[in-house]
CSV table of N, CA, C and O and ligand atoms in Angstrom, one decimal:
chain,number,residue,atom,x,y,z
A,1,MET,N,1.5,-19.1,12.5
A,1,MET,CA,2.7,-18.5,11.9
A,1,MET,C,2.2,-17.7,10.6
A,1,MET,O,1.4,-18.2,9.9
A,2,TYR,N,2.9,-16.6,10.4
A,2,TYR,CA,2.5,-15.9,9.2
A,2,TYR,C,3.8,-15.3,8.6
A,2,TYR,O,4.8,-15.0,9.3
A,3,ARG,N,3.7,-15.0,7.3
A,3,ARG,CA,4.8,-14.5,6.6
A,3,ARG,C,4.5,-13.1,6.0
A,3,ARG,O,3.4,-12.9,5.4
A,4,VAL,N,5.3,-12.2,6.2
A,4,VAL,CA,5.1,-10.8,5.6
A,4,VAL,C,6.2,-10.5,4.6
A,4,VAL,O,7.4,-10.6,5.0
A,5,THR,N,5.9,-10.2,3.4
A,5,THR,CA,6.9,-10.0,2.4
A,5,THR,C,6.8,-8.5,1.9
A,5,THR,O,5.7,-8.0,1.6
A,6,ILE,N,8.0,-7.9,1.8
A,6,ILE,CA,8.1,-6.6,1.2
A,6,ILE,C,8.7,-6.7,-0.1
A,6,ILE,O,9.8,-7.3,-0.2
A,7,ASP,N,8.0,-6.3,-1.2
A,7,ASP,CA,8.6,-6.3,-2.5
A,7,ASP,C,9.4,-5.0,-2.6
A,7,ASP,O,8.9,-3.9,-2.7
A,8,ARG,N,10.8,-5.2,-2.6
A,8,ARG,CA,11.6,-4.0,-2.6
A,8,ARG,C,11.6,-3.3,-3.9
A,8,ARG,O,12.0,-2.1,-4.0
A,9,GLU,N,11.2,-3.9,-5.0
A,9,GLU,CA,11.1,-3.2,-6.3
A,9,GLU,C,9.8,-2.4,-6.3
A,9,GLU,O,9.8,-1.4,-7.0
A,10,ALA,N,8.8,-2.8,-5.6
A,10,ALA,CA,7.6,-2.0,-5.6
A,10,ALA,C,7.6,-0.9,-4.6
A,10,ALA,O,7.0,0.2,-4.7
A,11,CYS,N,8.3,-1.1,-3.5
A,11,CYS,CA,8.4,-0.1,-2.4
A,11,CYS,C,9.1,1.1,-2.9
A,11,CYS,O,10.1,1.1,-3.6
A,12,ASP,N,8.5,2.3,-2.5
A,12,ASP,CA,9.1,3.5,-2.9
A,12,ASP,C,9.4,4.4,-1.7
A,12,ASP,O,9.5,5.6,-1.8
A,13,GLY,N,9.5,3.8,-0.5
A,13,GLY,CA,9.9,4.6,0.7
A,13,GLY,C,8.9,5.6,1.1
A,13,GLY,O,9.3,6.6,1.7
A,14,VAL,N,7.6,5.3,0.9
A,14,VAL,CA,6.6,6.3,1.4
A,14,VAL,C,6.5,6.2,3.0
A,14,VAL,O,6.2,7.2,3.6
A,15,PHE,N,6.7,5.0,3.5
A,15,PHE,CA,6.6,4.7,4.9
A,15,PHE,C,5.3,4.9,5.6
A,15,PHE,O,5.2,5.2,6.7
A,16,ALA,N,4.2,4.7,4.8
A,16,ALA,CA,2.9,4.6,5.4
A,16,ALA,C,2.9,3.4,6.3
A,16,ALA,O,2.2,3.3,7.3
A,17,CYS,N,3.7,2.4,6.0
A,17,CYS,CA,3.6,1.1,6.8
A,17,CYS,C,4.2,1.3,8.2
A,17,CYS,O,3.7,0.7,9.1
A,18,LEU,N,5.2,2.2,8.3
A,18,LEU,CA,5.8,2.3,9.6
A,18,LEU,C,4.9,2.8,10.7
A,18,LEU,O,5.0,2.4,11.9
A,19,THR,N,3.9,3.6,10.3
A,19,THR,CA,3.0,4.1,11.3
A,19,THR,C,1.9,3.1,11.7
A,19,THR,O,1.3,3.3,12.7
A,20,ARG,N,1.8,2.0,10.9
A,20,ARG,CA,0.8,1.0,11.2
A,20,ARG,C,1.4,-0.2,12.0
A,20,ARG,O,0.7,-0.8,12.8
A,21,ASP,N,2.7,-0.4,11.8
A,21,ASP,CA,3.3,-1.6,12.4
A,21,ASP,C,4.8,-1.2,12.7
A,21,ASP,O,5.5,-1.0,11.7
A,22,PRO,N,5.2,-1.1,13.9
A,22,PRO,CA,6.5,-0.6,14.2
A,22,PRO,C,7.6,-1.6,13.9
A,22,PRO,O,8.8,-1.2,13.9
A,23,ARG,N,7.2,-2.8,13.4
A,23,ARG,CA,8.3,-3.7,12.9
A,23,ARG,C,8.8,-3.2,11.6
A,23,ARG,O,9.9,-3.6,11.2
A,24,PHE,N,8.1,-2.4,10.9
A,24,PHE,CA,8.6,-1.9,9.6
A,24,PHE,C,9.5,-0.7,10.0
A,24,PHE,O,9.2,0.2,10.7
A,25,VAL,N,10.7,-0.8,9.4
A,25,VAL,CA,11.7,0.3,9.6
A,25,VAL,C,12.4,0.6,8.3
A,25,VAL,O,12.3,-0.1,7.3
A,26,GLU,N,13.1,1.8,8.3
A,26,GLU,CA,13.8,2.2,7.1
A,26,GLU,C,15.1,1.6,7.0
A,26,GLU,O,15.9,1.5,8.0
A,27,ASP,N,15.5,1.1,5.8
A,27,ASP,CA,16.8,0.5,5.7
A,27,ASP,C,17.8,1.5,5.1
A,27,ASP,O,17.5,2.7,4.9
A,28,ASP,N,19.1,1.1,4.9
A,28,ASP,CA,20.1,2.0,4.4
A,28,ASP,C,19.8,2.5,3.0
A,28,ASP,O,20.4,3.5,2.6
A,29,ASP,N,18.9,1.8,2.2
A,29,ASP,CA,18.6,2.3,0.9
A,29,ASP,C,17.4,3.2,0.9
A,29,ASP,O,16.9,3.5,-0.2
A,30,GLY,N,16.8,3.5,2.0
A,30,GLY,CA,15.6,4.3,2.1
A,30,GLY,C,14.3,3.5,1.7
A,30,GLY,O,13.3,4.1,1.4
A,31,LEU,N,14.4,2.2,1.8
A,31,LEU,CA,13.2,1.4,1.6
A,31,LEU,C,12.8,0.7,2.9
A,31,LEU,O,13.6,0.8,3.9
A,32,ALA,N,11.7,0.0,2.9
A,32,ALA,CA,11.2,-0.6,4.1
A,32,ALA,C,11.9,-1.9,4.3
A,32,ALA,O,12.2,-2.7,3.4
A,33,THR,N,12.2,-2.2,5.6
A,33,THR,CA,12.7,-3.5,6.0
A,33,THR,C,12.0,-3.9,7.3
A,33,THR,O,11.2,-3.1,7.8
A,34,PHE,N,12.4,-5.0,8.0
A,34,PHE,CA,11.8,-5.3,9.3
A,34,PHE,C,12.9,-5.2,10.4
A,34,PHE,O,14.0,-5.6,10.2
A,35,ASP,N,12.4,-4.8,11.5
A,35,ASP,CA,13.1,-5.1,12.8
A,35,ASP,C,12.6,-6.5,13.2
A,35,ASP,O,11.4,-6.7,13.3
A,36,ALA,N,13.5,-7.5,13.3
A,36,ALA,CA,13.1,-8.8,13.5
A,36,ALA,C,12.1,-9.0,14.7
A,36,ALA,O,11.1,-9.7,14.6
A,37,ASP,N,12.5,-8.4,15.8
A,37,ASP,CA,11.6,-8.3,16.9
A,37,ASP,C,10.9,-9.6,17.3
A,37,ASP,O,9.7,-9.7,17.3
A,38,GLY,N,11.7,-10.7,17.4
A,38,GLY,CA,11.2,-12.0,17.8
A,38,GLY,C,10.8,-12.9,16.6
A,38,GLY,O,10.6,-14.0,16.8
A,39,GLY,N,10.8,-12.3,15.4
A,39,GLY,CA,10.6,-13.1,14.2
A,39,GLY,C,11.9,-13.4,13.5
A,39,GLY,O,13.0,-13.2,14.0
A,40,ASN,N,11.8,-13.9,12.3
A,40,ASN,CA,12.9,-14.3,11.5
A,40,ASN,C,12.8,-13.4,10.2
A,40,ASN,O,11.8,-13.4,9.6
A,41,VAL,N,13.9,-12.8,9.8
A,41,VAL,CA,13.9,-11.9,8.7
A,41,VAL,C,15.0,-12.3,7.7
A,41,VAL,O,16.1,-12.6,8.1
A,42,GLU,N,14.6,-12.5,6.4
A,42,GLU,CA,15.5,-12.8,5.4
A,42,GLU,C,15.4,-11.8,4.3
A,42,GLU,O,14.3,-11.5,3.8
A,43,ARG,N,16.5,-11.2,3.9
A,43,ARG,CA,16.5,-10.2,2.9
A,43,ARG,C,17.3,-10.5,1.7
A,43,ARG,O,18.4,-11.1,1.8
A,44,THR,N,16.8,-10.3,0.5
A,44,THR,CA,17.5,-10.4,-0.7
A,44,THR,C,17.4,-9.1,-1.4
A,44,THR,O,16.8,-8.1,-0.9
A,45,ASP,N,18.0,-9.0,-2.6
A,45,ASP,CA,17.9,-7.7,-3.4
A,45,ASP,C,16.4,-7.4,-3.7
A,45,ASP,O,16.0,-6.2,-3.8
A,46,GLU,N,15.6,-8.4,-3.9
A,46,GLU,CA,14.2,-8.2,-4.4
A,46,GLU,C,13.2,-8.1,-3.3
A,46,GLU,O,12.2,-7.4,-3.4
A,47,THR,N,13.4,-8.8,-2.2
A,47,THR,CA,12.4,-8.9,-1.1
A,47,THR,C,13.0,-8.9,0.3
A,47,THR,O,14.2,-9.2,0.4
A,48,VAL,N,12.2,-8.6,1.2
A,48,VAL,CA,12.5,-8.8,2.6
A,48,VAL,C,11.3,-9.7,3.1
A,48,VAL,O,10.1,-9.3,2.9
A,49,VAL,N,11.6,-10.8,3.7
A,49,VAL,CA,10.6,-11.7,4.2
A,49,VAL,C,10.7,-11.9,5.7
A,49,VAL,O,11.8,-12.3,6.1
A,50,GLY,N,9.7,-11.5,6.4
A,50,GLY,CA,9.7,-11.7,7.8
A,50,GLY,C,8.7,-12.8,8.2
A,50,GLY,O,7.6,-12.8,7.7
A,51,THR,N,9.1,-13.7,9.0
A,51,THR,CA,8.2,-14.8,9.5
A,51,THR,C,8.0,-14.6,11.0
A,51,THR,O,9.0,-14.5,11.7
A,52,PHE,N,6.8,-14.5,11.4
A,52,PHE,CA,6.5,-14.2,12.8
A,52,PHE,C,5.5,-15.2,13.3
A,52,PHE,O,4.6,-15.7,12.6
A,53,GLU,N,5.5,-15.4,14.6
A,53,GLU,CA,4.6,-16.3,15.3
A,53,GLU,C,4.1,-15.6,16.5
A,53,GLU,O,4.5,-15.8,17.6
A,54,ASP,N,3.2,-14.7,16.3
A,54,ASP,CA,2.7,-13.9,17.4
A,54,ASP,C,1.3,-13.4,17.0
A,54,ASP,O,0.7,-13.9,16.1
A,55,GLU,N,0.8,-12.5,17.8
A,55,GLU,CA,-0.6,-12.0,17.6
A,55,GLU,C,-0.8,-10.7,16.8
A,55,GLU,O,-1.8,-10.1,16.8
A,56,ARG,N,0.3,-10.3,16.1
A,56,ARG,CA,0.3,-9.0,15.5
A,56,ARG,C,0.0,-9.1,14.0
A,56,ARG,O,0.4,-8.2,13.2
A,57,VAL,N,-0.6,-10.2,13.5
A,57,VAL,CA,-0.9,-10.3,12.1
A,57,VAL,C,-1.8,-9.1,11.6
A,57,VAL,O,-1.6,-8.6,10.5
A,58,ALA,N,-2.7,-8.6,12.5
A,58,ALA,CA,-3.6,-7.5,12.1
A,58,ALA,C,-2.8,-6.3,11.8
A,58,ALA,O,-3.1,-5.5,10.9
A,59,ASP,N,-1.7,-6.0,12.6
A,59,ASP,CA,-0.9,-4.9,12.4
A,59,ASP,C,-0.2,-4.9,11.0
A,59,ASP,O,-0.2,-3.9,10.3
A,60,ALA,N,0.3,-6.1,10.7
A,60,ALA,CA,0.9,-6.3,9.4
A,60,ALA,C,-0.1,-6.1,8.3
A,60,ALA,O,0.3,-5.5,7.2
A,61,GLU,N,-1.3,-6.6,8.5
A,61,GLU,CA,-2.3,-6.4,7.4
A,61,GLU,C,-2.7,-5.0,7.3
A,61,GLU,O,-3.0,-4.5,6.2
A,62,ASP,N,-2.7,-4.2,8.4
A,62,ASP,CA,-3.0,-2.8,8.3
A,62,ASP,C,-1.9,-2.1,7.5
A,62,ASP,O,-2.2,-1.2,6.7
A,63,ALA,N,-0.6,-2.5,7.8
A,63,ALA,CA,0.5,-1.9,7.0
A,63,ALA,C,0.4,-2.2,5.5
A,63,ALA,O,0.6,-1.3,4.7
A,64,ALA,N,0.0,-3.5,5.2
A,64,ALA,CA,-0.2,-3.9,3.8
A,64,ALA,C,-1.3,-3.0,3.1
A,64,ALA,O,-1.1,-2.6,2.0
A,65,ALA,N,-2.4,-2.8,3.9
A,65,ALA,CA,-3.5,-2.1,3.3
A,65,ALA,C,-3.1,-0.6,3.1
A,65,ALA,O,-3.6,0.1,2.2
A,66,ALA,N,-2.2,-0.1,3.9
A,66,ALA,CA,-1.8,1.3,3.8
A,66,ALA,C,-0.8,1.6,2.8
A,66,ALA,O,-0.6,2.7,2.3
A,67,CYS,N,-0.1,0.6,2.3
A,67,CYS,CA,1.0,0.8,1.3
A,67,CYS,C,0.4,1.2,0.0
A,67,CYS,O,-0.4,0.4,-0.6
A,68,PRO,N,0.7,2.3,-0.6
A,68,PRO,CA,0.1,2.8,-1.8
A,68,PRO,C,0.6,2.0,-3.0
A,68,PRO,O,0.0,2.1,-4.1
A,69,PHE,N,1.6,1.2,-2.9
A,69,PHE,CA,2.2,0.5,-4.0
A,69,PHE,C,1.9,-1.0,-3.9
A,69,PHE,O,2.5,-1.8,-4.7
A,70,ASP,N,1.1,-1.4,-2.9
A,70,ASP,CA,0.9,-2.9,-2.7
A,70,ASP,C,2.2,-3.7,-2.6
A,70,ASP,O,2.3,-4.8,-3.2
A,71,ALA,N,3.1,-3.1,-1.9
A,71,ALA,CA,4.4,-3.8,-1.8
A,71,ALA,C,4.5,-4.8,-0.7
A,71,ALA,O,5.5,-5.5,-0.6
A,72,ILE,N,3.4,-4.8,0.1
A,72,ILE,CA,3.5,-5.7,1.3
A,72,ILE,C,2.4,-6.8,1.1
A,72,ILE,O,1.3,-6.6,0.8
A,73,THR,N,2.9,-8.1,1.3
A,73,THR,CA,2.0,-9.2,1.3
A,73,THR,C,2.0,-9.9,2.6
A,73,THR,O,3.1,-10.2,3.2
A,74,VAL,N,0.8,-10.3,3.1
A,74,VAL,CA,0.7,-11.0,4.4
A,74,VAL,C,0.1,-12.3,4.1
A,74,VAL,O,-1.0,-12.4,3.5
A,75,GLU,N,0.7,-13.5,4.5
A,75,GLU,CA,0.1,-14.8,4.2
A,75,GLU,C,0.3,-15.7,5.4
A,75,GLU,O,1.3,-15.6,6.0
A,76,ALA,N,-0.7,-16.5,5.6
A,76,ALA,CA,-0.5,-17.6,6.6
A,76,ALA,C,0.4,-18.6,6.2
A,76,ALA,O,0.5,-18.9,5.0
A,77,VAL,N,1.2,-19.1,7.1
A,77,VAL,CA,2.1,-20.2,6.8
A,77,VAL,C,1.6,-21.5,7.5
A,77,VAL,O,1.5,-21.5,8.8
A,78,GLU,N,1.1,-22.4,6.7
A,78,GLU,CA,0.5,-23.7,7.3
A,78,GLU,C,1.6,-24.8,7.3
A,78,GLU,O,2.4,-24.9,6.5
A,79,GLY,N,1.4,-25.6,8.3
A,79,GLY,CA,2.2,-26.9,8.3
A,79,GLY,C,3.6,-26.8,8.6
A,79,GLY,O,4.4,-27.7,8.2
A,80,GLU,N,4.1,-25.6,9.1
A,80,GLU,CA,5.5,-25.6,9.5
A,80,GLU,C,5.6,-25.5,11.0
A,80,GLU,O,4.7,-25.0,11.7
A,81,PRO,N,6.6,-26.2,11.5
A,81,PRO,CA,6.7,-26.2,13.0
A,81,PRO,C,7.0,-24.8,13.6
A,81,PRO,O,7.5,-24.0,13.0
B,101,SF4,S1,4.2,1.8,2.7
B,101,SF4,FE1,4.9,0.5,1.0
B,101,SF4,S2,6.1,1.8,-0.3
B,101,SF4,FE2,5.9,2.8,1.7
B,101,SF4,S3,7.8,2.1,2.7
B,101,SF4,FE3,6.1,0.8,3.3
B,101,SF4,S4,6.4,-1.0,1.9
B,101,SF4,FE4,7.5,0.8,1.0
């Protein structure tokens, strides 16, 4: 399982992430959010947190590397069912 966090305050709607991982989509505010697509997505004013249990962590890491504002964090989630 892994967790992908978008920092909505750092995100500036460049959408480099969208071309690396189709789970990233544009929201009503013109910032990045997730299409849950089998995962779980929680959104607050500051962040969007997607938790996924699949083989696409490399796609999320590519999106994080492509973001010019370092707004995306990918981390492994250990010890959760
Ligand atoms: S690449 Fe970064 S700044 Fe651009 S939309 Fe995605 S998260 Fe936001």
